[in-house]
C-alpha atoms as one frame of an Amber mdcrd trajectory, in Angstrom:
protein
 -28.980 -32.751  -7.825 -26.371 -31.921  -5.175 -27.411 -30.789  -1.728 -25.056
 -28.218  -0.183 -25.843 -27.439   3.467 -29.505 -28.320   2.689 -29.752 -26.068
  -0.406 -30.284 -28.003  -3.637 -28.017 -26.203  -6.064 -27.880 -28.576  -9.009
 -24.093 -28.729  -9.233 -21.530 -31.299  -8.201 -19.120 -29.651  -5.764 -15.945
 -31.684  -6.142 -13.179 -30.602  -3.776 -10.529 -32.670  -5.539  -7.722 -30.268
  -4.556  -8.099 -31.396  -0.947  -7.213 -34.953  -1.984  -3.847 -33.897  -3.425
  -0.680 -34.277  -1.336  -0.182 -31.349   1.059   2.746 -30.023  -0.993   0.201
 -28.831  -3.607  -1.851 -26.570  -1.349  -1.944 -24.902   2.040  -4.899 -24.437
   4.333  -5.659 -20.854   5.304  -8.299 -19.267   7.502 -10.841 -17.204   5.625
 -11.624 -13.567   6.390 -15.365 -13.140   6.977 -17.225 -10.581   4.863 -19.256
  -8.190   7.036 -22.289  -7.488   4.824 -22.217  -9.562   1.639 -24.752  -8.801
  -1.063 -25.596 -10.376  -4.384 -24.720  -8.034  -7.240 -25.626  -9.958 -10.384
 -26.691 -13.438 -11.463 -26.334 -14.774 -14.989 -29.765 -16.387 -15.390 -29.105
 -17.631 -18.932 -25.858 -19.369 -17.956 -27.425 -20.826 -14.809 -30.260 -22.274
 -16.895 -27.850 -23.608 -19.524 -25.840 -25.356 -16.791 -29.010 -26.768 -15.218
 -28.477 -24.943 -11.921 -31.238 -24.055  -9.489 -31.379 -20.254  -9.788 -33.522
 -19.832  -6.672 -31.027 -21.807  -4.601 -28.104 -19.835  -6.002 -29.751 -16.596
  -4.881 -30.501 -17.826  -1.352 -28.919 -16.335   1.751 -27.140 -19.606   2.490
 -25.474 -19.663  -0.917 -24.522 -15.988  -0.594 -22.714 -16.912   2.621 -20.883
 -19.695   0.754 -20.001 -17.569  -2.278 -18.374 -14.911  -0.108 -16.611 -17.502
   2.081 -18.464 -16.907   5.340 -19.765 -20.479   5.315 -18.030 -23.564   3.988
 -19.952 -26.238   2.069 -20.180 -29.771   3.393 -17.730 -32.027   1.585
């Protein structure tokens, strides 16, 4: 199980794009989201993928999904 900023999500976050030569991507600053909220979660898909549904619905993960917080790589 993968730990992402101390939340055990159950997925393997592989940032393989960052290992490509710089000609394949460009780094940009994100625009913070003022008041993010979770709209819907696909519980059946999460279970089928073996993901931790409670972790996915946490405030920390909400901050990552909207881009306000970056995961540890």
